[in-house]
JSON list of C-alpha atoms in Angstrom, two decimals:
[
{"chain": "A", "resi": 1, "resn": "MET", "atom": "CA", "xyz": [-0.41, 0.05, 0.12]},
{"chain": "A", "resi": 2, "resn": "LYS", "atom": "CA", "xyz": [2.66, 2.51, 0.86]},
{"chain": "A", "resi": 3, "resn": "VAL", "atom": "CA", "xyz": [5.02, 1.79, -2.33]},
{"chain": "A", "resi": 4, "resn": "PHE", "atom": "CA", "xyz": [1.69, 2.53, -4.54]},
{"chain": "A", "resi": 5, "resn": "ILE", "atom": "CA", "xyz": [1.12, 5.48, -2.61]},
{"chain": "A", "resi": 6, "resn": "VAL", "atom": "CA", "xyz": [4.48, 6.73, -2.93]},
{"chain": "A", "resi": 7, "resn": "VAL", "atom": "CA", "xyz": [4.48, 5.62, -6.62]},
{"chain": "A", "resi": 8, "resn": "LEU", "atom": "CA", "xyz": [1.26, 7.64, -7.23]},
{"chain": "A", "resi": 9, "resn": "CYS", "atom": "CA", "xyz": [2.56, 10.79, -5.31]},
{"chain": "A", "resi": 10, "resn": "LEU", "atom": "CA", "xyz": [5.66, 10.38, -7.08]},
{"chain": "A", "resi": 11, "resn": "ALA", "atom": "CA", "xyz": [4.02, 10.10, -10.46]},
{"chain": "A", "resi": 12, "resn": "SER", "atom": "CA", "xyz": [1.78, 12.68, -10.01]},
{"chain": "A", "resi": 13, "resn": "ALA", "atom": "CA", "xyz": [4.17, 15.13, -8.76]},
{"chain": "A", "resi": 14, "resn": "ALA", "atom": "CA", "xyz": [6.46, 14.73, -11.58]},
{"chain": "A", "resi": 15, "resn": "LEU", "atom": "CA", "xyz": [3.14, 15.07, -13.93]},
{"chain": "A", "resi": 16, "resn": "ALA", "atom": "CA", "xyz": [2.45, 18.32, -12.29]},
{"chain": "A", "resi": 17, "resn": "HIS", "atom": "CA", "xyz": [5.92, 19.44, -12.80]},
{"chain": "A", "resi": 18, "resn": "HIS", "atom": "CA", "xyz": [6.06, 18.17, -16.35]},
{"chain": "A", "resi": 19, "resn": "GLU", "atom": "CA", "xyz": [2.48, 19.90, -17.16]},
{"chain": "A", "resi": 20, "resn": "GLU", "atom": "CA", "xyz": [3.77, 22.93, -16.01]},
{"chain": "A", "resi": 21, "resn": "GLY", "atom": "CA", "xyz": [6.90, 22.78, -18.24]},
{"chain": "A", "resi": 22, "resn": "HIS", "atom": "CA", "xyz": [4.44, 22.20, -20.96]},
{"chain": "A", "resi": 23, "resn": "ALA", "atom": "CA", "xyz": [2.21, 24.85, -20.58]},
{"chain": "A", "resi": 24, "resn": "GLY", "atom": "CA", "xyz": [0.60, 26.05, -23.71]},
{"chain": "A", "resi": 25, "resn": "HIS", "atom": "CA", "xyz": [1.64, 23.06, -25.98]},
{"chain": "A", "resi": 26, "resn": "ASP", "atom": "CA", "xyz": [0.13, 20.29, -27.52]},
{"chain": "A", "resi": 27, "resn": "HIS", "atom": "CA", "xyz": [-1.16, 17.97, -24.69]},
{"chain": "A", "resi": 28, "resn": "HIS", "atom": "CA", "xyz": [-0.53, 14.90, -26.85]},
{"chain": "A", "resi": 29, "resn": "ASP", "atom": "CA", "xyz": [3.25, 15.71, -26.60]},
{"chain": "A", "resi": 30, "resn": "HIS", "atom": "CA", "xyz": [3.41, 14.61, -22.99]},
{"chain": "A", "resi": 31, "resn": "HIS", "atom": "CA", "xyz": [2.85, 11.20, -23.72]},
{"chain": "A", "resi": 32, "resn": "ASP", "atom": "CA", "xyz": [5.96, 10.72, -25.75]},
{"chain": "A", "resi": 33, "resn": "HIS", "atom": "CA", "xyz": [8.62, 10.12, -22.84]},
{"chain": "A", "resi": 34, "resn": "HIS", "atom": "CA", "xyz": [9.57, 6.68, -23.77]},
{"chain": "A", "resi": 35, "resn": "ILE", "atom": "CA", "xyz": [12.57, 5.58, -22.08]},
{"chain": "A", "resi": 36, "resn": "SER", "atom": "CA", "xyz": [14.99, 3.03, -23.29]},
{"chain": "A", "resi": 37, "resn": "HIS", "atom": "CA", "xyz": [18.11, 2.00, -20.93]},
{"chain": "A", "resi": 38, "resn": "ASP", "atom": "CA", "xyz": [19.89, -1.21, -20.69]},
{"chain": "A", "resi": 39, "resn": "GLY", "atom": "CA", "xyz": [17.28, -3.12, -22.80]},
{"chain": "A", "resi": 40, "resn": "HIS", "atom": "CA", "xyz": [14.46, -1.77, -20.49]},
{"chain": "A", "resi": 41, "resn": "ASP", "atom": "CA", "xyz": [11.50, 0.04, -22.20]},
{"chain": "A", "resi": 42, "resn": "TYR", "atom": "CA", "xyz": [9.13, 1.80, -20.46]},
{"chain": "A", "resi": 43, "resn": "THR", "atom": "CA", "xyz": [6.93, 5.07, -21.12]},
{"chain": "A", "resi": 44, "resn": "ILE", "atom": "CA", "xyz": [6.78, 7.47, -18.45]},
{"chain": "A", "resi": 45, "resn": "LYS", "atom": "CA", "xyz": [2.71, 7.73, -17.48]},
{"chain": "A", "resi": 46, "resn": "THR", "atom": "CA", "xyz": [0.96, 10.90, -16.66]},
{"chain": "A", "resi": 47, "resn": "LYS", "atom": "CA", "xyz": [-1.31, 12.32, -14.32]},
{"chain": "A", "resi": 48, "resn": "GLU", "atom": "CA", "xyz": [-4.20, 11.60, -16.96]},
{"chain": "A", "resi": 49, "resn": "ASP", "atom": "CA", "xyz": [-3.02, 7.93, -17.27]},
{"chain": "A", "resi": 50, "resn": "LEU", "atom": "CA", "xyz": [-3.01, 7.50, -13.36]},
{"chain": "A", "resi": 51, "resn": "SER", "atom": "CA", "xyz": [-6.87, 8.93, -13.30]},
{"chain": "A", "resi": 52, "resn": "ARG", "atom": "CA", "xyz": [-7.66, 6.29, -16.01]},
{"chain": "A", "resi": 53, "resn": "PHE", "atom": "CA", "xyz": [-6.21, 3.45, -14.34]},
{"chain": "A", "resi": 54, "resn": "ARG", "atom": "CA", "xyz": [-7.83, 4.42, -11.01]},
{"chain": "A", "resi": 55, "resn": "GLU", "atom": "CA", "xyz": [-11.10, 4.43, -12.81]},
{"chain": "A", "resi": 56, "resn": "ASP", "atom": "CA", "xyz": [-10.62, 1.31, -14.80]},
{"chain": "A", "resi": 57, "resn": "CYS", "atom": "CA", "xyz": [-9.74, -0.41, -11.55]},
{"chain": "A", "resi": 58, "resn": "ALA", "atom": "CA", "xyz": [-12.48, 0.70, -9.07]},
{"chain": "A", "resi": 59, "resn": "THR", "atom": "CA", "xyz": [-15.07, -0.17, -12.17]},
{"chain": "A", "resi": 60, "resn": "LYS", "atom": "CA", "xyz": [-13.51, -3.42, -12.85]},
{"chain": "A", "resi": 61, "resn": "LEU", "atom": "CA", "xyz": [-12.94, -4.40, -9.19]},
{"chain": "A", "resi": 62, "resn": "LYS", "atom": "CA", "xyz": [-16.80, -2.88, -8.26]},
{"chain": "A", "resi": 63, "resn": "VAL", "atom": "CA", "xyz": [-14.84, -0.92, -5.24]},
{"chain": "A", "resi": 64, "resn": "SER", "atom": "CA", "xyz": [-17.64, 0.50, -3.27]},
{"chain": "A", "resi": 65, "resn": "SER", "atom": "CA", "xyz": [-18.04, 4.31, -2.55]},
{"chain": "A", "resi": 66, "resn": "GLU", "atom": "CA", "xyz": [-16.42, 4.30, 1.04]},
{"chain": "A", "resi": 67, "resn": "LEU", "atom": "CA", "xyz": [-13.71, 2.69, 0.07]},
{"chain": "A", "resi": 68, "resn": "LEU", "atom": "CA", "xyz": [-12.86, 4.96, -2.99]},
{"chain": "A", "resi": 69, "resn": "GLU", "atom": "CA", "xyz": [-13.40, 8.13, -0.46]},
{"chain": "A", "resi": 70, "resn": "LYS", "atom": "CA", "xyz": [-10.82, 6.46, 1.69]},
{"chain": "A", "resi": 71, "resn": "TYR", "atom": "CA", "xyz": [-8.60, 5.97, -1.55]},
{"chain": "A", "resi": 72, "resn": "LYS", "atom": "CA", "xyz": [-9.02, 9.71, -2.12]},
{"chain": "A", "resi": 73, "resn": "ASN", "atom": "CA", "xyz": [-7.38, 10.54, 1.24]},
{"chain": "A", "resi": 74, "resn": "TRP", "atom": "CA", "xyz": [-4.42, 8.13, 0.64]},
{"chain": "A", "resi": 75, "resn": "ASP", "atom": "CA", "xyz": [-6.05, 5.64, 2.98]},
{"chain": "A", "resi": 76, "resn": "TYR", "atom": "CA", "xyz": [-5.72, 2.07, 1.92]},
{"chain": "A", "resi": 77, "resn": "PRO", "atom": "CA", "xyz": [-6.97, -0.54, 4.20]},
{"chain": "A", "resi": 78, "resn": "ASN", "atom": "CA", "xyz": [-5.62, -4.06, 4.62]},
{"chain": "A", "resi": 79, "resn": "GLU", "atom": "CA", "xyz": [-8.37, -5.62, 3.00]},
{"chain": "A", "resi": 80, "resn": "GLU", "atom": "CA", "xyz": [-9.27, -7.56, -0.18]},
{"chain": "A", "resi": 81, "resn": "THR", "atom": "CA", "xyz": [-10.63, -5.10, -2.48]},
{"chain": "A", "resi": 82, "resn": "THR", "atom": "CA", "xyz": [-7.97, -2.71, -1.68]},
{"chain": "A", "resi": 83, "resn": "ARG", "atom": "CA", "xyz": [-5.16, -5.07, -2.21]},
{"chain": "A", "resi": 84, "resn": "CYS", "atom": "CA", "xyz": [-6.46, -5.96, -5.65]},
{"chain": "A", "resi": 85, "resn": "TYR", "atom": "CA", "xyz": [-7.30, -2.44, -6.60]},
{"chain": "A", "resi": 86, "resn": "LEU", "atom": "CA", "xyz": [-3.28, -1.55, -5.81]},
{"chain": "A", "resi": 87, "resn": "LYS", "atom": "CA", "xyz": [-2.27, -4.80, -8.17]},
{"chain": "A", "resi": 88, "resn": "CYS", "atom": "CA", "xyz": [-4.64, -3.36, -10.68]},
{"chain": "A", "resi": 89, "resn": "VAL", "atom": "CA", "xyz": [-3.20, 0.01, -10.72]},
{"chain": "A", "resi": 90, "resn": "PHE", "atom": "CA", "xyz": [0.49, -1.51, -10.62]},
{"chain": "A", "resi": 91, "resn": "GLU", "atom": "CA", "xyz": [-0.35, -3.51, -13.64]},
{"chain": "A", "resi": 92, "resn": "HIS", "atom": "CA", "xyz": [-1.65, -0.39, -15.50]},
{"chain": "A", "resi": 93, "resn": "PHE", "atom": "CA", "xyz": [1.62, 1.07, -14.62]},
{"chain": "A", "resi": 94, "resn": "GLY", "atom": "CA", "xyz": [3.55, -1.78, -15.88]},
{"chain": "A", "resi": 95, "resn": "PHE", "atom": "CA", "xyz": [5.04, -2.30, -12.34]},
{"chain": "A", "resi": 96, "resn": "PHE", "atom": "CA", "xyz": [3.53, -5.67, -11.52]},
{"chain": "A", "resi": 97, "resn": "ASP", "atom": "CA", "xyz": [2.39, -8.99, -13.10]},
{"chain": "A", "resi": 98, "resn": "GLU", "atom": "CA", "xyz": [0.80, -11.49, -11.04]},
{"chain": "A", "resi": 99, "resn": "THR", "atom": "CA", "xyz": [3.13, -14.22, -12.30]},
{"chain": "A", "resi": 100, "resn": "LYS", "atom": "CA", "xyz": [6.53, -12.32, -12.14]},
{"chain": "A", "resi": 101, "resn": "GLY", "atom": "CA", "xyz": [5.80, -9.89, -9.54]},
{"chain": "A", "resi": 102, "resn": "PHE", "atom": "CA", "xyz": [7.40, -6.42, -9.30]},
{"chain": "A", "resi": 103, "resn": "ASN", "atom": "CA", "xyz": [9.40, -5.06, -12.09]},
{"chain": "A", "resi": 104, "resn": "PRO", "atom": "CA", "xyz": [11.98, -2.55, -10.20]},
{"chain": "A", "resi": 105, "resn": "TYR", "atom": "CA", "xyz": [13.24, -1.30, -13.36]},
{"chain": "A", "resi": 106, "resn": "MET", "atom": "CA", "xyz": [10.20, 0.11, -14.50]},
{"chain": "A", "resi": 107, "resn": "ILE", "atom": "CA", "xyz": [9.33, 1.46, -11.11]},
{"chain": "A", "resi": 108, "resn": "HIS", "atom": "CA", "xyz": [12.78, 3.19, -11.21]},
{"chain": "A", "resi": 109, "resn": "HIS", "atom": "CA", "xyz": [11.77, 4.71, -14.52]},
{"chain": "A", "resi": 110, "resn": "GLN", "atom": "CA", "xyz": [8.64, 6.01, -13.61]},
{"chain": "A", "resi": 111, "resn": "LEU", "atom": "CA", "xyz": [10.37, 7.55, -10.66]},
{"chain": "A", "resi": 112, "resn": "ALA", "atom": "CA", "xyz": [13.11, 9.04, -12.12]},
{"chain": "A", "resi": 113, "resn": "GLY", "atom": "CA", "xyz": [10.69, 10.47, -14.86]},
{"chain": "A", "resi": 114, "resn": "ALA", "atom": "CA", "xyz": [12.31, 11.51, -18.09]},
{"chain": "A", "resi": 115, "resn": "HIS", "atom": "CA", "xyz": [15.22, 13.59, -16.86]},
{"chain": "A", "resi": 116, "resn": "GLY", "atom": "CA", "xyz": [17.94, 11.48, -18.03]},
{"chain": "A", "resi": 117, "resn": "PRO", "atom": "CA", "xyz": [19.56, 8.14, -17.90]},
{"chain": "A", "resi": 118, "resn": "VAL", "atom": "CA", "xyz": [18.85, 5.98, -14.69]},
{"chain": "A", "resi": 119, "resn": "ASP", "atom": "CA", "xyz": [21.44, 3.97, -12.48]},
{"chain": "A", "resi": 120, "resn": "HIS", "atom": "CA", "xyz": [20.07, 0.93, -11.66]},
{"chain": "A", "resi": 121, "resn": "ASN", "atom": "CA", "xyz": [22.83, 0.32, -9.17]},
{"chain": "A", "resi": 122, "resn": "ASP", "atom": "CA", "xyz": [22.03, 3.12, -7.32]},
{"chain": "A", "resi": 123, "resn": "GLU", "atom": "CA", "xyz": [20.46, 3.31, -3.58]},
{"chain": "A", "resi": 124, "resn": "LEU", "atom": "CA", "xyz": [16.86, 4.12, -5.21]},
{"chain": "A", "resi": 125, "resn": "HIS", "atom": "CA", "xyz": [16.81, 1.02, -7.48]},
{"chain": "A", "resi": 126, "resn": "ARG", "atom": "CA", "xyz": [18.36, -0.85, -4.20]},
{"chain": "A", "resi": 127, "resn": "SER", "atom": "CA", "xyz": [15.53, 0.46, -2.18]},
{"chain": "A", "resi": 128, "resn": "ILE", "atom": "CA", "xyz": [12.71, -0.62, -5.10]},
{"chain": "A", "resi": 129, "resn": "ASP", "atom": "CA", "xyz": [14.65, -4.12, -5.64]},
{"chain": "A", "resi": 130, "resn": "PHE", "atom": "CA", "xyz": [14.60, -4.68, -1.67]},
{"chain": "A", "resi": 131, "resn": "CYS", "atom": "CA", "xyz": [10.63, -4.48, -1.52]},
{"chain": "A", "resi": 132, "resn": "ALA", "atom": "CA", "xyz": [9.99, -6.05, -4.92]},
{"chain": "A", "resi": 133, "resn": "ASP", "atom": "CA", "xyz": [10.01, -9.53, -3.29]},
{"chain": "A", "resi": 134, "resn": "HIS", "atom": "CA", "xyz": [9.91, -12.72, -5.19]},
{"chain": "A", "resi": 135, "resn": "ASN", "atom": "CA", "xyz": [6.63, -13.87, -3.27]},
{"chain": "A", "resi": 136, "resn": "SER", "atom": "CA", "xyz": [8.51, -16.75, -1.34]},
{"chain": "A", "resi": 137, "resn": "GLN", "atom": "CA", "xyz": [5.41, -16.66, 0.96]},
{"chain": "A", "resi": 138, "resn": "LYS", "atom": "CA", "xyz": [3.37, -17.98, -1.79]},
{"chain": "A", "resi": 139, "resn": "SER", "atom": "CA", "xyz": [0.74, -14.99, -1.48]},
{"chain": "A", "resi": 140, "resn": "ASP", "atom": "CA", "xyz": [-1.89, -14.37, -3.76]},
{"chain": "A", "resi": 141, "resn": "ALA", "atom": "CA", "xyz": [-0.90, -11.62, -6.41]},
{"chain": "A", "resi": 142, "resn": "CYS", "atom": "CA", "xyz": [-2.83, -9.19, -4.65]},
{"chain": "A", "resi": 143, "resn": "THR", "atom": "CA", "xyz": [-1.50, -9.71, -1.46]},
{"chain": "A", "resi": 144, "resn": "TRP", "atom": "CA", "xyz": [2.25, -9.55, -3.20]},
{"chain": "A", "resi": 145, "resn": "ALA", "atom": "CA", "xyz": [1.25, -6.55, -4.81]},
{"chain": "A", "resi": 146, "resn": "TYR", "atom": "CA", "xyz": [-0.15, -4.63, -1.65]},
{"chain": "A", "resi": 147, "resn": "ARG", "atom": "CA", "xyz": [2.90, -6.31, 0.45]},
{"chain": "A", "resi": 148, "resn": "GLY", "atom": "CA", "xyz": [5.68, -4.52, -1.89]},
{"chain": "A", "resi": 149, "resn": "GLY", "atom": "CA", "xyz": [3.76, -1.29, -1.75]},
{"chain": "A", "resi": 150, "resn": "MET", "atom": "CA", "xyz": [3.69, -1.20, 1.62]},
{"chain": "A", "resi": 151, "resn": "CYS", "atom": "CA", "xyz": [7.19, -2.07, 1.88]},
{"chain": "A", "resi": 152, "resn": "PHE", "atom": "CA", "xyz": [8.50, 0.58, -0.32]},
{"chain": "A", "resi": 153, "resn": "ILE", "atom": "CA", "xyz": [6.68, 3.43, 1.56]},
{"chain": "A", "resi": 154, "resn": "GLY", "atom": "CA", "xyz": [7.47, 1.97, 5.04]},
{"chain": "A", "resi": 155, "resn": "GLN", "atom": "CA", "xyz": [11.11, 1.62, 4.42]},
{"chain": "A", "resi": 156, "resn": "HIS", "atom": "CA", "xyz": [11.43, 4.69, 2.18]},
{"chain": "A", "resi": 157, "resn": "LEU", "atom": "CA", "xyz": [9.17, 7.36, 2.25]},
{"chain": "A", "resi": 158, "resn": "GLN", "atom": "CA", "xyz": [11.66, 10.17, 3.08]},
{"chain": "A", "resi": 159, "resn": "LEU", "atom": "CA", "xyz": [13.53, 8.82, -0.07]},
{"chain": "A", "resi": 160, "resn": "ILE", "atom": "CA", "xyz": [10.29, 9.56, -1.81]},
{"chain": "A", "resi": 161, "resn": "LYS", "atom": "CA", "xyz": [9.51, 12.97, -0.36]},
{"chain": "A", "resi": 162, "resn": "ASP", "atom": "CA", "xyz": [12.67, 13.96, -1.27]},
{"chain": "A", "resi": 163, "resn": "SER", "atom": "CA", "xyz": [12.62, 12.74, -4.74]},
{"chain": "A", "resi": 164, "resn": "LEU", "atom": "CA", "xyz": [9.11, 14.80, -5.35]},
{"chain": "A", "resi": 165, "resn": "HIS", "atom": "CA", "xyz": [11.33, 17.73, -5.54]},
{"chain": "A", "resi": 166, "resn": "GLN", "atom": "CA", "xyz": [13.54, 16.43, -8.15]},
{"chain": "A", "resi": 167, "resn": "HIS", "atom": "CA", "xyz": [11.10, 16.36, -10.82]}
]
């Protein structure tokens, strides 16, 4: 959960900053942030992408209005619908696959944004990789995604807050 919140905060902050820098430009331009680094391809997602992902996942999972209100306040209770909602959003971002788990490279690219090359040997990547466990617990995919998100936020909240100012 916390990883998800951090990722969403970072994505939202990066997108808000990105949109400010593109004021007056055609809005189609901001979808062209395709990153290719060390054989990993990723397109930086936008605030609009996030909104679309949230809406799609809420509809697909029939999330109650009560839970949606909690999500708006960044409150993600540890219960099945919420765990699966977070998994769904992570999947849309390209961060999570229910068979393979988290992709630390894609998460790292989203957090770093379109601001140059990403060093997959740096502290941020090690932090992401630490929380992207290999599901040795054999949890269901929703629990696995939720656990990873909670780990990242729990372990690296200050890192996430600091990175918001870099975008």
